[in-house]
mmCIF file of C-alpha atoms in Angstrom:
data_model
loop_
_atom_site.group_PDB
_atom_site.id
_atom_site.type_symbol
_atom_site.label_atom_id
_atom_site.label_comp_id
_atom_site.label_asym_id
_atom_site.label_seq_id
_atom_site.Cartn_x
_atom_site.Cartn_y
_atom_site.Cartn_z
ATOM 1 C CA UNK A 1 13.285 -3.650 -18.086
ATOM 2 C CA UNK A 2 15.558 -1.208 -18.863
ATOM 3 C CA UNK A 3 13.821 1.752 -16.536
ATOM 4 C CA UNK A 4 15.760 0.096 -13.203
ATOM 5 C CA UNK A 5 17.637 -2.754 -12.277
ATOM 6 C CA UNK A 6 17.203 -6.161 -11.011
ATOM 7 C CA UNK A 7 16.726 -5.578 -6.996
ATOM 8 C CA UNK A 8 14.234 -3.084 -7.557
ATOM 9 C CA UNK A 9 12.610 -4.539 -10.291
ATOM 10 C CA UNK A 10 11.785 -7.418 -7.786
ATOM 11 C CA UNK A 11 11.804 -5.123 -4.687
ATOM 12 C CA UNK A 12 8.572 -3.618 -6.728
ATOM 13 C CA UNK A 13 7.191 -6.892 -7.887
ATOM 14 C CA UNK A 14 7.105 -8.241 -4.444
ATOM 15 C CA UNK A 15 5.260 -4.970 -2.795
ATOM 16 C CA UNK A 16 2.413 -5.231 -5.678
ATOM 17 C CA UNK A 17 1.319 -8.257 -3.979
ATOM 18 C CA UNK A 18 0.326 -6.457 -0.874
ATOM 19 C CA UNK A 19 -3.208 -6.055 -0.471
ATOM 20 C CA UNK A 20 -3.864 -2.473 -1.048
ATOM 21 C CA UNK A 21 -1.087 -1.998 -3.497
ATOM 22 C CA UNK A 22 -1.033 -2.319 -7.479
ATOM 23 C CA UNK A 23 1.901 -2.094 -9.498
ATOM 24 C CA UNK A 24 1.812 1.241 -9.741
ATOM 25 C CA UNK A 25 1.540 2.543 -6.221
ATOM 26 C CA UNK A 26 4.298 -0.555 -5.200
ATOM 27 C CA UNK A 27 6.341 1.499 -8.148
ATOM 28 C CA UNK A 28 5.634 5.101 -6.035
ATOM 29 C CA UNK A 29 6.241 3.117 -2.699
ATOM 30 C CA UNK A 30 9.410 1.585 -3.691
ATOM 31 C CA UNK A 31 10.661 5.014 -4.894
ATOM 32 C CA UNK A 32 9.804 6.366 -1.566
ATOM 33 C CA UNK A 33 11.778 3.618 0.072
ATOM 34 C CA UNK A 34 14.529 4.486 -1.531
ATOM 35 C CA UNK A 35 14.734 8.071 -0.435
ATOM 36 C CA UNK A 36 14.156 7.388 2.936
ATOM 37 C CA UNK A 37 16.327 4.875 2.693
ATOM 38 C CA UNK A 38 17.924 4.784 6.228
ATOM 39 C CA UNK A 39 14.518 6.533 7.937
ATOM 40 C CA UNK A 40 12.030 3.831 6.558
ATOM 41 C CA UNK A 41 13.519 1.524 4.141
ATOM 42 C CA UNK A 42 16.495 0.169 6.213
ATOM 43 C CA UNK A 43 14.142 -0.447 9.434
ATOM 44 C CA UNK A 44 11.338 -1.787 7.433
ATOM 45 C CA UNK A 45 13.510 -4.730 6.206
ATOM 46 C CA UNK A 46 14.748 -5.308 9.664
ATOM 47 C CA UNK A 47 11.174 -5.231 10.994
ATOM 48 C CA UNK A 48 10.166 -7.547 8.785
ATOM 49 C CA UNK A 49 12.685 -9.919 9.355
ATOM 50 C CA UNK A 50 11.464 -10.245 13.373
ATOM 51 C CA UNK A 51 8.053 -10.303 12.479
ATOM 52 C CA UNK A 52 9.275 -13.530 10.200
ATOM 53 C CA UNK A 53 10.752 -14.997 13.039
ATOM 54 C CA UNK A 54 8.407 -14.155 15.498
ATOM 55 C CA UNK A 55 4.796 -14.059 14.868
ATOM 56 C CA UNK A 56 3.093 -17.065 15.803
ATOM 57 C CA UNK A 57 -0.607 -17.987 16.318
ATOM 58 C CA UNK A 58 -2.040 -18.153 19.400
ATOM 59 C CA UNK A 59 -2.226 -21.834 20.656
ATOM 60 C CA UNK A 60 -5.389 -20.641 22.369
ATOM 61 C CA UNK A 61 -7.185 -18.271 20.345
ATOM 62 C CA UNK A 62 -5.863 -18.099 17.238
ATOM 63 C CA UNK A 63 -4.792 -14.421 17.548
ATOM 64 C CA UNK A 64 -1.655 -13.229 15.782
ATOM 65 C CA UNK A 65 0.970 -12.620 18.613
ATOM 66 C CA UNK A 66 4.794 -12.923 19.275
ATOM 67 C CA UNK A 67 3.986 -15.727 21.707
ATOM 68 C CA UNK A 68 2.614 -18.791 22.485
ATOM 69 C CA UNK A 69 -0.468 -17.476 24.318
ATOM 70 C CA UNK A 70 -1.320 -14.452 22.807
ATOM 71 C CA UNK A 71 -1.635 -11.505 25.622
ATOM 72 C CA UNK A 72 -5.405 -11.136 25.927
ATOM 73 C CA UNK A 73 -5.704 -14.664 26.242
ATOM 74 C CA UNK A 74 -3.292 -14.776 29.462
ATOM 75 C CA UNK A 75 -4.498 -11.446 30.640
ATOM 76 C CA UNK A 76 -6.667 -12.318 33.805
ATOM 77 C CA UNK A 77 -8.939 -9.568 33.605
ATOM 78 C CA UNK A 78 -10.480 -10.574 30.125
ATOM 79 C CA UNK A 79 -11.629 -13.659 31.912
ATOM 80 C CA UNK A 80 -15.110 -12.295 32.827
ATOM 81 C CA UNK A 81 -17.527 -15.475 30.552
ATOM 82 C CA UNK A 82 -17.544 -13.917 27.332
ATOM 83 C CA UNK A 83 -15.881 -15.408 24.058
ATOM 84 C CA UNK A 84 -16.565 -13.039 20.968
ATOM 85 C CA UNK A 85 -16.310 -15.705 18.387
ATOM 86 C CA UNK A 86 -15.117 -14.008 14.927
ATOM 87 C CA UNK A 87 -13.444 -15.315 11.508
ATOM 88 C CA UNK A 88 -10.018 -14.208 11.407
ATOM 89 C CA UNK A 89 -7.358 -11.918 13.277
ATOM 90 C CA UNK A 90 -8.397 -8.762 11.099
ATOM 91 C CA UNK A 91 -11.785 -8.839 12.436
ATOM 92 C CA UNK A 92 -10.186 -9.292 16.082
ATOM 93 C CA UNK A 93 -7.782 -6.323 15.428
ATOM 94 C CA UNK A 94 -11.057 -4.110 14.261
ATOM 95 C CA UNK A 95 -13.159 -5.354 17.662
ATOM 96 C CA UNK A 96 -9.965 -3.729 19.815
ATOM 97 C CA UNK A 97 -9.866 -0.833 18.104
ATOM 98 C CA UNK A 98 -13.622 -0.412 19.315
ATOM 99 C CA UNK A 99 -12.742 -1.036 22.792
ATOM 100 C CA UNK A 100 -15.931 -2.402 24.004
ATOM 101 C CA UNK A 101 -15.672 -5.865 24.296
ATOM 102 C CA UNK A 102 -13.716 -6.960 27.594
ATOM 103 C CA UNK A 103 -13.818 -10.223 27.215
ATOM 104 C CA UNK A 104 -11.823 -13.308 25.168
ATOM 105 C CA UNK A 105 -11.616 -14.058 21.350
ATOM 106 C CA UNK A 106 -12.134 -17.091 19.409
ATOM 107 C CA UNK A 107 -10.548 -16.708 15.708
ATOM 108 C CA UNK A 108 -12.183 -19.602 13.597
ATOM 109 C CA UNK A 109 -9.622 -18.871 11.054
ATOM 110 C CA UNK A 110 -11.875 -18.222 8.303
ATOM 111 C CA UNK A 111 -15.907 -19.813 7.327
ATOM 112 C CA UNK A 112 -17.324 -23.302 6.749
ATOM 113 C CA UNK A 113 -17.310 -23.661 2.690
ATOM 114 C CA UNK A 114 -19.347 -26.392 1.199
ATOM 115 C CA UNK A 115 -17.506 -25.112 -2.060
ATOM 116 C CA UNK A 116 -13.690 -25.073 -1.106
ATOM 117 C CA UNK A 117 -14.266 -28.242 0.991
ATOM 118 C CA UNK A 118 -13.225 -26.156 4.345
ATOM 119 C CA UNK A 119 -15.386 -27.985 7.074
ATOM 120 C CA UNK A 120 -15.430 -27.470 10.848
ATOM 121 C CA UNK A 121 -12.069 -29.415 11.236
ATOM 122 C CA UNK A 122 -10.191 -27.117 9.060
ATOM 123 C CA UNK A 123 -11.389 -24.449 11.432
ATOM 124 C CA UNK A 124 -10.818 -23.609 15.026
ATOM 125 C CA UNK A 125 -14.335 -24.946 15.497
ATOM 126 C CA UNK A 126 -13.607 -27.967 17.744
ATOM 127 C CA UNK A 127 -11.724 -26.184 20.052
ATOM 128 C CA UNK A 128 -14.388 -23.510 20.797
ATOM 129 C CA UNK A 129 -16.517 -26.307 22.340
ATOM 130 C CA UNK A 130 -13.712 -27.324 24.411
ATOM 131 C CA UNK A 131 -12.666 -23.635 25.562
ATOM 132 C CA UNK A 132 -16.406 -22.933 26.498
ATOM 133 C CA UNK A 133 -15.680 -25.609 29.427
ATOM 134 C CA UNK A 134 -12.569 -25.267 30.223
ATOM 135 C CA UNK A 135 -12.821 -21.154 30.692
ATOM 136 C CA UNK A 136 -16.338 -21.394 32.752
ATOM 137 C CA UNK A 137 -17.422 -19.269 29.586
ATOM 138 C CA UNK A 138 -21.646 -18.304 29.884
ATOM 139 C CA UNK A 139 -21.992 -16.139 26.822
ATOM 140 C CA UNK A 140 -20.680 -16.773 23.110
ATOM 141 C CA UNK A 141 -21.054 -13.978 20.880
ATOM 142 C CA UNK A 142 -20.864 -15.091 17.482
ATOM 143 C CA UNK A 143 -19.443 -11.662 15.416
ATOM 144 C CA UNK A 144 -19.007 -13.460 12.574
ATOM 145 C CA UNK A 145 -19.187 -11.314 9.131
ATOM 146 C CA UNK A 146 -22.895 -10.712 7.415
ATOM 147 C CA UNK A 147 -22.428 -12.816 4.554
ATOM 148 C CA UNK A 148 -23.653 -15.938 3.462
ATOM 149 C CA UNK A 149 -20.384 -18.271 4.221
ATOM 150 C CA UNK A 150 -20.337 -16.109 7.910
ATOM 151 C CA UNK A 151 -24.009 -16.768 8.392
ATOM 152 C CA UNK A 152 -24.252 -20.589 7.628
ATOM 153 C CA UNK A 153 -20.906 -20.614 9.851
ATOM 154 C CA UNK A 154 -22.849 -18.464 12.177
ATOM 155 C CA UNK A 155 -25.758 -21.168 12.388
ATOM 156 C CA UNK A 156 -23.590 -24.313 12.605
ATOM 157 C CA UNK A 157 -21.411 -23.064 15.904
ATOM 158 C CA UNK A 158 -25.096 -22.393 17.209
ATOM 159 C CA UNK A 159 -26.294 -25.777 16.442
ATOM 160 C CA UNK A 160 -23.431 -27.346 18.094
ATOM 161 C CA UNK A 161 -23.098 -25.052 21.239
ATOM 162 C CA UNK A 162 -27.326 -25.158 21.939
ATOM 163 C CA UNK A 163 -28.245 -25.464 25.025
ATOM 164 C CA UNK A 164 -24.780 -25.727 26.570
ATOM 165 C CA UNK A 165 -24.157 -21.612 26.473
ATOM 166 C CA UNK A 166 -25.819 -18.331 26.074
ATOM 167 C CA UNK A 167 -25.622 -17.353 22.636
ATOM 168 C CA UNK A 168 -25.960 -13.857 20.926
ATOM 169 C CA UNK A 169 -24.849 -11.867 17.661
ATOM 170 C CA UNK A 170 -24.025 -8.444 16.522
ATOM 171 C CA UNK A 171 -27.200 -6.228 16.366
ATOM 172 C CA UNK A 172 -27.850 -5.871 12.389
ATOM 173 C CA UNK A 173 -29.064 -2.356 11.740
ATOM 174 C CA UNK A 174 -28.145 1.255 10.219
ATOM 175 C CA UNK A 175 -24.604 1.893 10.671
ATOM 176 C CA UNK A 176 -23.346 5.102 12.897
ATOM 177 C CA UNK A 177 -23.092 7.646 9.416
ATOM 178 C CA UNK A 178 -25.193 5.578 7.424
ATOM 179 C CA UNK A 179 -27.459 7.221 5.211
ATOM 180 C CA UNK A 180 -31.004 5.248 4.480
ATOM 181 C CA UNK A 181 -30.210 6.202 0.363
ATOM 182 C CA UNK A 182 -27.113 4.779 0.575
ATOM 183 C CA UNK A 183 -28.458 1.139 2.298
ATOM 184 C CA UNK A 184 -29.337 -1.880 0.812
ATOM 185 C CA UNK A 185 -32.518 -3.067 1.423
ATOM 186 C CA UNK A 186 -31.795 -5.900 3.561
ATOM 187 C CA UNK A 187 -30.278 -3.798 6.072
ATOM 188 C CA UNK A 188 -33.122 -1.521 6.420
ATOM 189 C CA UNK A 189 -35.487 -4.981 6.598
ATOM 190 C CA UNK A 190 -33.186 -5.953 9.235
ATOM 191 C CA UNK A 191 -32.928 -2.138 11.325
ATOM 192 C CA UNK A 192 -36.868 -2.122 10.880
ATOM 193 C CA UNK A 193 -37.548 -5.820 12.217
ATOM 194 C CA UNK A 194 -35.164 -4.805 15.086
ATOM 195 C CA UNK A 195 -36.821 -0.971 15.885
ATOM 196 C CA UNK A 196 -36.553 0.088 19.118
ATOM 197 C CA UNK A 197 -39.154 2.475 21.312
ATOM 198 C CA UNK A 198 -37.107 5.121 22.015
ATOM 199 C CA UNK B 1 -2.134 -1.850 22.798
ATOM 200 C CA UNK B 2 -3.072 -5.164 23.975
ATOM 201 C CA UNK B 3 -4.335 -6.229 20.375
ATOM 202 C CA UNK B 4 -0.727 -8.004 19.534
ATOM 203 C CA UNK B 5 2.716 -7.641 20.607
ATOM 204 C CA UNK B 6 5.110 -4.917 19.880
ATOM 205 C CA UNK B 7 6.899 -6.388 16.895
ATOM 206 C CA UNK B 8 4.082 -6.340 15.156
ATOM 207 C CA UNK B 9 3.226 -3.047 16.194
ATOM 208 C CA UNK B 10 6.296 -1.639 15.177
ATOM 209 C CA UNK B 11 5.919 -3.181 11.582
ATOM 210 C CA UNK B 12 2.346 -1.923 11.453
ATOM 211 C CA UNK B 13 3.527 1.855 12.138
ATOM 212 C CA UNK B 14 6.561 1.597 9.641
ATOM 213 C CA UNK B 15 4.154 0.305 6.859
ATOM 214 C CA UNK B 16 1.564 3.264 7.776
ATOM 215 C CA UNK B 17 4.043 5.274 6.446
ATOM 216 C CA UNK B 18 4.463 4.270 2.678
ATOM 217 C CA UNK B 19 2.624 5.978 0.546
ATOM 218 C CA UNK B 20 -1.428 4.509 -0.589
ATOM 219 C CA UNK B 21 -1.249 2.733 2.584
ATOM 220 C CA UNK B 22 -2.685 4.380 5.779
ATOM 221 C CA UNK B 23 -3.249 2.836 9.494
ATOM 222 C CA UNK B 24 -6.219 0.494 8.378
ATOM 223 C CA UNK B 25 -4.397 -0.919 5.257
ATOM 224 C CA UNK B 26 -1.320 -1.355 6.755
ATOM 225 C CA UNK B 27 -2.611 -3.489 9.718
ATOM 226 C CA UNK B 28 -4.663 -5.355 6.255
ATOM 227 C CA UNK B 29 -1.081 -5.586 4.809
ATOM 228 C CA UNK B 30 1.061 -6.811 7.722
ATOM 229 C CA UNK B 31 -1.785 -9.718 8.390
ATOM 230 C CA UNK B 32 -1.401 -10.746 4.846
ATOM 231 C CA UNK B 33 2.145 -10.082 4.935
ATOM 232 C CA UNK B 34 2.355 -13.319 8.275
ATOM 233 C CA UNK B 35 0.034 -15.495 7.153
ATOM 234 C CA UNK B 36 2.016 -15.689 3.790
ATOM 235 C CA UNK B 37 5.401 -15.392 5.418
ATOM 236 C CA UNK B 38 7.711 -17.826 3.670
ATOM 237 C CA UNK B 39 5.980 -17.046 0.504
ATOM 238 C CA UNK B 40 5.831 -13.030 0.828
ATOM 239 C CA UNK B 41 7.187 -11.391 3.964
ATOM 240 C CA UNK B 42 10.587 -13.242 4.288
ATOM 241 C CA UNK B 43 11.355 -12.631 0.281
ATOM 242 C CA UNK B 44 9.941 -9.027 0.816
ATOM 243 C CA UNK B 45 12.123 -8.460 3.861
ATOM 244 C CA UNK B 46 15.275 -10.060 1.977
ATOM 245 C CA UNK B 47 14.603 -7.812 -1.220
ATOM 246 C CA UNK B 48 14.369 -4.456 1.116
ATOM 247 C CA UNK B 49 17.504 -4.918 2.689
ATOM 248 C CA UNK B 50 19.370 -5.449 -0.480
ATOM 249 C CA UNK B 51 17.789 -2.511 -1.873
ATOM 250 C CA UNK B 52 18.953 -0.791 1.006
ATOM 251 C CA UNK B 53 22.635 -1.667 0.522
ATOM 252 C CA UNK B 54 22.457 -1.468 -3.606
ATOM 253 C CA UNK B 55 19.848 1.374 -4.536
ATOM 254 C CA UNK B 56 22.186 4.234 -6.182
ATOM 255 C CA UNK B 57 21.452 7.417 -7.909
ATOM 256 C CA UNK B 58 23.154 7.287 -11.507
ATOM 257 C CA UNK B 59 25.936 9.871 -11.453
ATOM 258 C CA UNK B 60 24.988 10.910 -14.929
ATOM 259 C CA UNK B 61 21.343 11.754 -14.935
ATOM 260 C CA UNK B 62 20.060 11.232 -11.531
ATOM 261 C CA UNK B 63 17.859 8.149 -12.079
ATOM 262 C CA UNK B 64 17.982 5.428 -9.790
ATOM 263 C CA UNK B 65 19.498 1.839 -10.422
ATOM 264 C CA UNK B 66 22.344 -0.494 -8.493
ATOM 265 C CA UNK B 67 25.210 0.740 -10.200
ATOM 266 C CA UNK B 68 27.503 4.098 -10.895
ATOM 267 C CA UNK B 69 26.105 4.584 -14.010
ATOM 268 C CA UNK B 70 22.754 3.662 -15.188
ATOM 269 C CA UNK B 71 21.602 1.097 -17.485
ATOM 270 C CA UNK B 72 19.840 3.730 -19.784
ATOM 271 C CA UNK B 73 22.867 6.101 -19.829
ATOM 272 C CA UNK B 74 25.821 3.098 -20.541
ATOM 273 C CA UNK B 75 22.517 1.796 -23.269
ATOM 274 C CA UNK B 76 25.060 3.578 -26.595
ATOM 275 C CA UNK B 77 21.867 3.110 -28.807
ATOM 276 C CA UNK B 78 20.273 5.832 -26.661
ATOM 277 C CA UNK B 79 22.613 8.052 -27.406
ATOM 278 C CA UNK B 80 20.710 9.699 -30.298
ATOM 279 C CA UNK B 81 21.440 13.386 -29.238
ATOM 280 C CA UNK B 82 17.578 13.681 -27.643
ATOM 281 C CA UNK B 83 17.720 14.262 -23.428
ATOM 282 C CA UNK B 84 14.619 14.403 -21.770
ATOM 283 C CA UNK B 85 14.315 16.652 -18.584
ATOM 284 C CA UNK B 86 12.244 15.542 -15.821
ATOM 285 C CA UNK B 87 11.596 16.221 -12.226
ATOM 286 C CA UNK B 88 12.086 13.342 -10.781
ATOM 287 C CA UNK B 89 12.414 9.190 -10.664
ATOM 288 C CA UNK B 90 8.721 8.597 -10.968
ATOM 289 C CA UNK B 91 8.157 10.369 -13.783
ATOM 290 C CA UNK B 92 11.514 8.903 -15.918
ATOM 291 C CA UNK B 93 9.870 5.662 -14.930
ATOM 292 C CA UNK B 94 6.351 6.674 -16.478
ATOM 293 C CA UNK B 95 8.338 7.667 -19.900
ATOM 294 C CA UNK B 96 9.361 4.329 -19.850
ATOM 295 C CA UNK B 97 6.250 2.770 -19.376
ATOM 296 C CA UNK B 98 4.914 4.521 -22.661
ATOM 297 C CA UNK B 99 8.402 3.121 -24.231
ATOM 298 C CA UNK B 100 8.184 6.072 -26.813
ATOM 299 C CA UNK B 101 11.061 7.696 -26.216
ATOM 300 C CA UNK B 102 14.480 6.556 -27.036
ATOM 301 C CA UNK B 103 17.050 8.877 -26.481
ATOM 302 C CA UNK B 104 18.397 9.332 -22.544
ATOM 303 C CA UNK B 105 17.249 11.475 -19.738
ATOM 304 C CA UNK B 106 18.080 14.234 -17.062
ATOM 305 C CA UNK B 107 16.342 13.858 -13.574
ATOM 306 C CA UNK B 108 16.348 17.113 -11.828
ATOM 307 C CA UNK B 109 15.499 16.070 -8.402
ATOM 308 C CA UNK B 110 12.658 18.371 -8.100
ATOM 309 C CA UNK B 111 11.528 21.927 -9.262
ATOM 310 C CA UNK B 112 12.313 25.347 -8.269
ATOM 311 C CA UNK B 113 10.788 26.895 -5.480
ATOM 312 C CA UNK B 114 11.366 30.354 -4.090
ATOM 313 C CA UNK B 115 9.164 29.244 -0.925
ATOM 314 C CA UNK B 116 11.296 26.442 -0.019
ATOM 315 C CA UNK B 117 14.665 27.830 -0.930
ATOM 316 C CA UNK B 118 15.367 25.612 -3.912
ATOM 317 C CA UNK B 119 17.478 26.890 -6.527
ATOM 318 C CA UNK B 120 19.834 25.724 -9.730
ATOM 319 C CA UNK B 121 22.314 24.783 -7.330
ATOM 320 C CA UNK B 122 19.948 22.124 -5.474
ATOM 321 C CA UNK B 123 18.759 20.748 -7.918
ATOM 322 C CA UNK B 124 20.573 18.819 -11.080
ATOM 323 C CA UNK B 125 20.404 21.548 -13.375
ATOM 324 C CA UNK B 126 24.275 23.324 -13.931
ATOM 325 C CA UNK B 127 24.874 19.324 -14.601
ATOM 326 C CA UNK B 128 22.604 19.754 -17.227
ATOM 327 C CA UNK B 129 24.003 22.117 -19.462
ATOM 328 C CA UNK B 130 27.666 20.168 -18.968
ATOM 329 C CA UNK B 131 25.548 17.382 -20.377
ATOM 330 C CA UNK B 132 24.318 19.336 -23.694
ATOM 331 C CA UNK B 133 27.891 19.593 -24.724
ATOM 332 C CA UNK B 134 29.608 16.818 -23.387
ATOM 333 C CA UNK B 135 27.059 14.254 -24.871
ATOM 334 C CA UNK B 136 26.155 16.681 -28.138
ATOM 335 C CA UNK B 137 22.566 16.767 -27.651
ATOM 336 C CA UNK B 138 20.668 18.689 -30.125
ATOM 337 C CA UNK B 139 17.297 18.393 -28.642
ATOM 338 C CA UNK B 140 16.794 18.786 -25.100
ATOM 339 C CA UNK B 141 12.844 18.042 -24.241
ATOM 340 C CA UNK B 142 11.494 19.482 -21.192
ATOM 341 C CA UNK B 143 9.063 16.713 -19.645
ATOM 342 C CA UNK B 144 8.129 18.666 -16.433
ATOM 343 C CA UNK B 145 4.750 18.267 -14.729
ATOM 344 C CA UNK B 146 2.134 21.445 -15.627
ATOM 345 C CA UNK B 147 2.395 22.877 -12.422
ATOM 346 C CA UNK B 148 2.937 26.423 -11.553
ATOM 347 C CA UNK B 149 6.800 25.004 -10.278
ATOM 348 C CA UNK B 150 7.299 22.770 -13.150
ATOM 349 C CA UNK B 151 6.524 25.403 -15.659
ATOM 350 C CA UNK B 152 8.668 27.687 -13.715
ATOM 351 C CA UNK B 153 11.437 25.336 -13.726
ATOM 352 C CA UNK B 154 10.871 24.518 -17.576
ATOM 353 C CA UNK B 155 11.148 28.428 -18.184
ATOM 354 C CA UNK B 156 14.357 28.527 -16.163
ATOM 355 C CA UNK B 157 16.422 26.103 -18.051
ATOM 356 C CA UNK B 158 15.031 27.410 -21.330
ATOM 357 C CA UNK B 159 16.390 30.621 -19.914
ATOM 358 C CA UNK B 160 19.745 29.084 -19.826
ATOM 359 C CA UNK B 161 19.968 27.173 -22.694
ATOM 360 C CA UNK B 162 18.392 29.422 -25.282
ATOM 361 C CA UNK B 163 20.636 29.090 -28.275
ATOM 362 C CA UNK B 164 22.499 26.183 -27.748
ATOM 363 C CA UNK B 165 20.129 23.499 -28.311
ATOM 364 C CA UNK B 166 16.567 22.755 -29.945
ATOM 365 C CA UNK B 167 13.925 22.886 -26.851
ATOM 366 C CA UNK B 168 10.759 21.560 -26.680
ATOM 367 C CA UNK B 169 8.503 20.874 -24.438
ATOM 368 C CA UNK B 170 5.161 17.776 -23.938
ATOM 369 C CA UNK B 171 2.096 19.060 -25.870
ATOM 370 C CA UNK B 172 -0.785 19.794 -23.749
ATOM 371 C CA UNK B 173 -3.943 18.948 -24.291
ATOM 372 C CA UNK B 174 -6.922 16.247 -24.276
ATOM 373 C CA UNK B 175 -6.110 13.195 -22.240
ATOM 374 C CA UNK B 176 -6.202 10.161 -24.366
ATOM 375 C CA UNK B 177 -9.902 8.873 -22.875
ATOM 376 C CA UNK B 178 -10.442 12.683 -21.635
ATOM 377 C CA UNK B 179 -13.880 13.529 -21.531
ATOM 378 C CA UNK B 180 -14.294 17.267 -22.252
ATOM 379 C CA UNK B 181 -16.936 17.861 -19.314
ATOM 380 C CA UNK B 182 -14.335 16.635 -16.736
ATOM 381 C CA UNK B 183 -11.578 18.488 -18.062
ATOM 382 C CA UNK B 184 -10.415 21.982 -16.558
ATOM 383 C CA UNK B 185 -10.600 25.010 -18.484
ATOM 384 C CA UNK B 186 -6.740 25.085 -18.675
ATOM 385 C CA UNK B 187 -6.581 21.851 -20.255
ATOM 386 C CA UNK B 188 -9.720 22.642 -22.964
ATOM 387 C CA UNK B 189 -7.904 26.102 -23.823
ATOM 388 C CA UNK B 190 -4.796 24.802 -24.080
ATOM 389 C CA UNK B 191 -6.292 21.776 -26.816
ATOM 390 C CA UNK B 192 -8.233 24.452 -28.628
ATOM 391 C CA UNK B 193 -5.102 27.051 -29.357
ATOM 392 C CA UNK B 194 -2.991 24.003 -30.319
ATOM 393 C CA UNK B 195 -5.888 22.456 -32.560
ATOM 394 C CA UNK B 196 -4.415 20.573 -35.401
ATOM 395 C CA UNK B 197 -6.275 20.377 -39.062
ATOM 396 C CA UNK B 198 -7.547 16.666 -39.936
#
């Protein structure tokens, strides 16, 4: 293309395939880059380059870390019995920022998929039978998403843990904001079914 | 924050700072950006840094590219006496994305503006009328956004280069797909004074 050269050309091809980005914003981003080229774009590149070298998964948990244990899992206090089970990192990272949950993660590392052949050994689902022992846990919470493939995923860990742990799930109901026009109707089925006398 | 370590962290708040992504797409980003790291975030962090040592503006015309001069103004078949002013990068880059222009261009850098204290002299326009003669232009077209300082800015140069040169200016009117109960008033007075017999 004749509009820039080579390095940017790819320099823009490569940030279209962040999530969040299309080819046009990676186009304004790029350009942005470029004029804050020793404020952003300079320590950008070298941040990325650590991250490359140093992000690992958790040999634990499964959270995304810059060690081999990831800091929750070797901070003491967070050993209190509960294991918020939940599919991947992003979900983990959104759970923080709510700051309620004192306990330790479980990332499965995604949900059981009948039709992309992932089955409990592709996920971390072995292992959460073994931590449950090992960590004295008494209460699995199982925050998996509300969809189907989190659901059934939902209902296998269930099956296998039965009877050897307490197990619970997110409440299902109107969301803090949420207008009643604006729900679907299975989550006013479910925030009806689950009413509460006040 | 004890959600992961300070690399990522860092690399988080530097990608909260392009623009289209805030704090809740770059954390999105940054995930992708590790779990595809050999594929997307070492490539990614390669390309930035070479960016950062090549990225140049063009000495001629302002646009940006990796050498002195830029492809489109060493391009001799674009020499066909038309230069097209703009305000900056972005919007050279959107010409070429319509690919209907073929003559070569003049990026200002910006607009005028009395507020923030930006005159002639900041921004590429004595350049400009070096460029009429030196490159015998006989059409300069003024591409500048319709905004009170890119109208301003368009009236400016006119200003100076009444006499020497054929100016013109983008029509305005209906937006190809424009819908005439979502456009402003400007916009449908604008298309009605201009109307053109069929």
């Amino acid at each position: 293309m004749s509009e820039s050269t080579d390095d940017i050309e790819i320099l823009i091809a490569l940030m279209a395939k962040l999530p969040g980005l299309g080819p046009r914003s990676a186009r304004r981003a790029v350009l942005h880059l470029i004029r804050k080229r020793a404020l952003l774009l300079t320590p950008l590149a070298d941040s990325m380059s650590q991250v490359a070298i140093s992000a690992r998964e958790c040999l634990n948990c499964g959270n995304v870390g810059t060690s081999e244990i990831c800091d929750i899992c070797l901070d003491e206090n967070r050993a209190n019995g509960e294991l918020c089970v939940v599919e991947d990192v992003g979900d983990l990272w959104a759970m923080e920022r709510a700051a309620v949950f004192k306990g330790r993660y479980h990332v499965l590392g995604g949900t059981l998929s009948a039709l992309d052949a992932i089955g409990p050994e592709e996920l971390r689902i072995p292992r959460l039978a073994d931590r449950v022992t090992a960590e004295a846990i008494n209460e699995v919470i199982l925050a998996l998403n509300v969809t189907i493939d989190g659901q059934t995923t939902a209902h296998y860990i269930a099956d296998q843990l039965q009877g050897q742990v307490k197990l619970t799930t997110l409440a299902q109901g109107v969301p803090i904001g949420g207008e009643l026009d604006y729900l679907d109707d299975g989550t006013i089925t479910a925030a009806l079914r689950a009413r509460k006398e006040i």
